[in-house]
Amino acid sequence: MSPALHIIKLCVGADGPADLERWQRDRFGDGPARHVTRMWPRRQDELLAGGSIFWVFRGTVLARQRLIALEEERGHDGIARCALVLDRHLVRVAAMPRRAFQGWRYLDPADAPCDLPEGRAEESPLPPQLARELAAMGLL
């Protein structure tokens, strides 16, 4: 079996992980969260073998959620879409700068930021410019 693959996605409308947690709690209650996307991932087996969706907040990856399932969901227009079913636990990760992009992208496990220890989960991320400069020097 190949190693798990991840997805990376912009989290539009949220300033950080706390905003996303609040929105998901209000929207989904205690059930799993869902994010509906137009495109169905072709590498589904790799994603469901322990993959996560990494969330980019204002140019910086700050959190991830484990992918539980992919389900077909039809919109009001009758078009089939992919619902990414997510574990409700948001794991904070080491801040990693990321330029804006549309849709979602695959993220190789080797390129994914590390999880933060529980005691550091609430740290403020570095300012985006500083994080980019440190990353360019290989220090992040």
mmCIF file of C-alpha atoms in Angstrom, residues 6-92:
data_model
loop_
_atom_site.group_PDB
_atom_site.id
_atom_site.type_symbol
_atom_site.label_atom_id
_atom_site.label_comp_id
_atom_site.label_asym_id
_atom_site.label_seq_id
_atom_site.Cartn_x
_atom_site.Cartn_y
_atom_site.Cartn_z
ATOM 1 C CA HIS A 6 -2.976 14.808 1.458
ATOM 2 C CA ILE A 7 -4.985 17.674 0.019
ATOM 3 C CA ILE A 8 -4.252 21.366 0.535
ATOM 4 C CA LYS A 9 -7.026 23.968 0.292
ATOM 5 C CA LEU A 10 -7.516 27.665 1.016
ATOM 6 C CA CYS A 11 -9.845 28.325 3.938
ATOM 7 C CA VAL A 12 -11.650 31.382 2.617
ATOM 8 C CA GLY A 13 -13.530 33.524 5.111
ATOM 9 C CA ALA A 14 -11.750 32.313 8.245
ATOM 10 C CA ASP A 15 -8.911 34.179 9.953
ATOM 11 C CA GLY A 16 -7.510 31.043 11.564
ATOM 12 C CA PRO A 17 -8.205 27.575 12.921
ATOM 13 C CA ALA A 18 -10.416 28.864 15.756
ATOM 14 C CA ASP A 19 -12.749 30.502 13.201
ATOM 15 C CA LEU A 20 -12.948 27.263 11.197
ATOM 16 C CA GLU A 21 -13.659 25.220 14.338
ATOM 17 C CA ARG A 22 -16.431 27.620 15.351
ATOM 18 C CA TRP A 23 -17.996 27.601 11.872
ATOM 19 C CA GLN A 24 -17.911 23.793 11.665
ATOM 20 C CA ARG A 25 -19.400 23.435 15.153
ATOM 21 C CA ASP A 26 -22.246 25.831 14.250
ATOM 22 C CA ARG A 27 -22.856 24.154 10.901
ATOM 23 C CA PHE A 28 -22.389 20.442 11.692
ATOM 24 C CA GLY A 29 -22.967 20.152 15.453
ATOM 25 C CA ASP A 30 -21.255 17.039 16.785
ATOM 26 C CA GLY A 31 -21.199 15.199 13.439
ATOM 27 C CA PRO A 32 -18.337 15.038 10.983
ATOM 28 C CA ALA A 33 -17.587 18.150 8.970
ATOM 29 C CA ARG A 34 -18.072 18.183 5.202
ATOM 30 C CA HIS A 35 -16.430 20.275 2.535
ATOM 31 C CA VAL A 36 -18.014 20.057 -0.906
ATOM 32 C CA THR A 37 -15.798 20.490 -3.939
ATOM 33 C CA ARG A 38 -16.482 20.345 -7.652
ATOM 34 C CA MET A 39 -13.748 17.881 -8.580
ATOM 35 C CA TRP A 40 -13.555 14.256 -7.413
ATOM 36 C CA PRO A 41 -9.993 13.223 -6.425
ATOM 37 C CA ARG A 42 -8.640 10.498 -8.710
ATOM 38 C CA ARG A 43 -6.238 9.299 -6.022
ATOM 39 C CA GLN A 44 -9.012 8.450 -3.567
ATOM 40 C CA ASP A 45 -7.399 5.294 -2.141
ATOM 41 C CA GLU A 46 -4.210 7.150 -1.203
ATOM 42 C CA LEU A 47 -6.198 9.993 0.404
ATOM 43 C CA LEU A 48 -8.309 7.617 2.489
ATOM 44 C CA ALA A 49 -5.243 5.694 3.701
ATOM 45 C CA GLY A 50 -4.675 8.290 6.438
ATOM 46 C CA GLY A 51 -4.603 11.518 4.444
ATOM 47 C CA SER A 52 -5.677 14.940 5.668
ATOM 48 C CA ILE A 53 -6.853 18.236 4.252
ATOM 49 C CA PHE A 54 -4.375 20.989 5.124
ATOM 50 C CA TRP A 55 -6.017 24.408 5.515
ATOM 51 C CA VAL A 56 -4.349 27.626 4.318
ATOM 52 C CA PHE A 57 -5.423 30.724 6.273
ATOM 53 C CA ARG A 58 -4.426 34.087 4.766
ATOM 54 C CA GLY A 59 -1.349 32.702 3.028
ATOM 55 C CA THR A 60 -0.189 30.314 5.770
ATOM 56 C CA VAL A 61 -0.936 26.624 6.378
ATOM 57 C CA LEU A 62 -1.934 26.398 10.057
ATOM 58 C CA ALA A 63 -4.096 23.293 10.524
ATOM 59 C CA ARG A 64 -5.211 19.963 9.119
ATOM 60 C CA GLN A 65 -8.167 17.616 9.424
ATOM 61 C CA ARG A 66 -8.098 13.883 8.720
ATOM 62 C CA LEU A 67 -10.120 12.747 5.699
ATOM 63 C CA ILE A 68 -12.684 10.125 6.706
ATOM 64 C CA ALA A 69 -14.554 9.529 3.447
ATOM 65 C CA LEU A 70 -15.460 10.914 0.033
ATOM 66 C CA GLU A 71 -19.164 10.978 -0.790
ATOM 67 C CA GLU A 72 -21.115 12.042 -3.844
ATOM 68 C CA GLU A 73 -23.364 15.028 -3.254
ATOM 69 C CA ARG A 74 -25.714 16.535 -5.825
ATOM 70 C CA GLY A 75 -26.190 20.271 -5.817
ATOM 71 C CA HIS A 76 -29.449 22.131 -6.444
ATOM 72 C CA ASP A 77 -28.393 22.231 -10.085
ATOM 73 C CA GLY A 78 -28.276 18.419 -10.266
ATOM 74 C CA ILE A 79 -24.499 18.320 -10.778
ATOM 75 C CA ALA A 80 -22.608 15.637 -8.840
ATOM 76 C CA ARG A 81 -19.884 16.953 -6.559
ATOM 77 C CA CYS A 82 -17.485 15.441 -4.030
ATOM 78 C CA ALA A 83 -18.079 15.907 -0.321
ATOM 79 C CA LEU A 84 -14.876 15.534 1.675
ATOM 80 C CA VAL A 85 -15.979 14.096 5.017
ATOM 81 C CA LEU A 86 -13.612 15.312 7.738
ATOM 82 C CA ASP A 87 -12.744 14.356 11.288
ATOM 83 C CA ARG A 88 -13.880 17.217 13.531
ATOM 84 C CA HIS A 89 -10.543 17.393 15.378
ATOM 85 C CA LEU A 90 -8.460 20.228 13.918
ATOM 86 C CA VAL A 91 -4.741 19.514 14.331
ATOM 87 C CA ARG A 92 -2.515 22.598 14.454
#
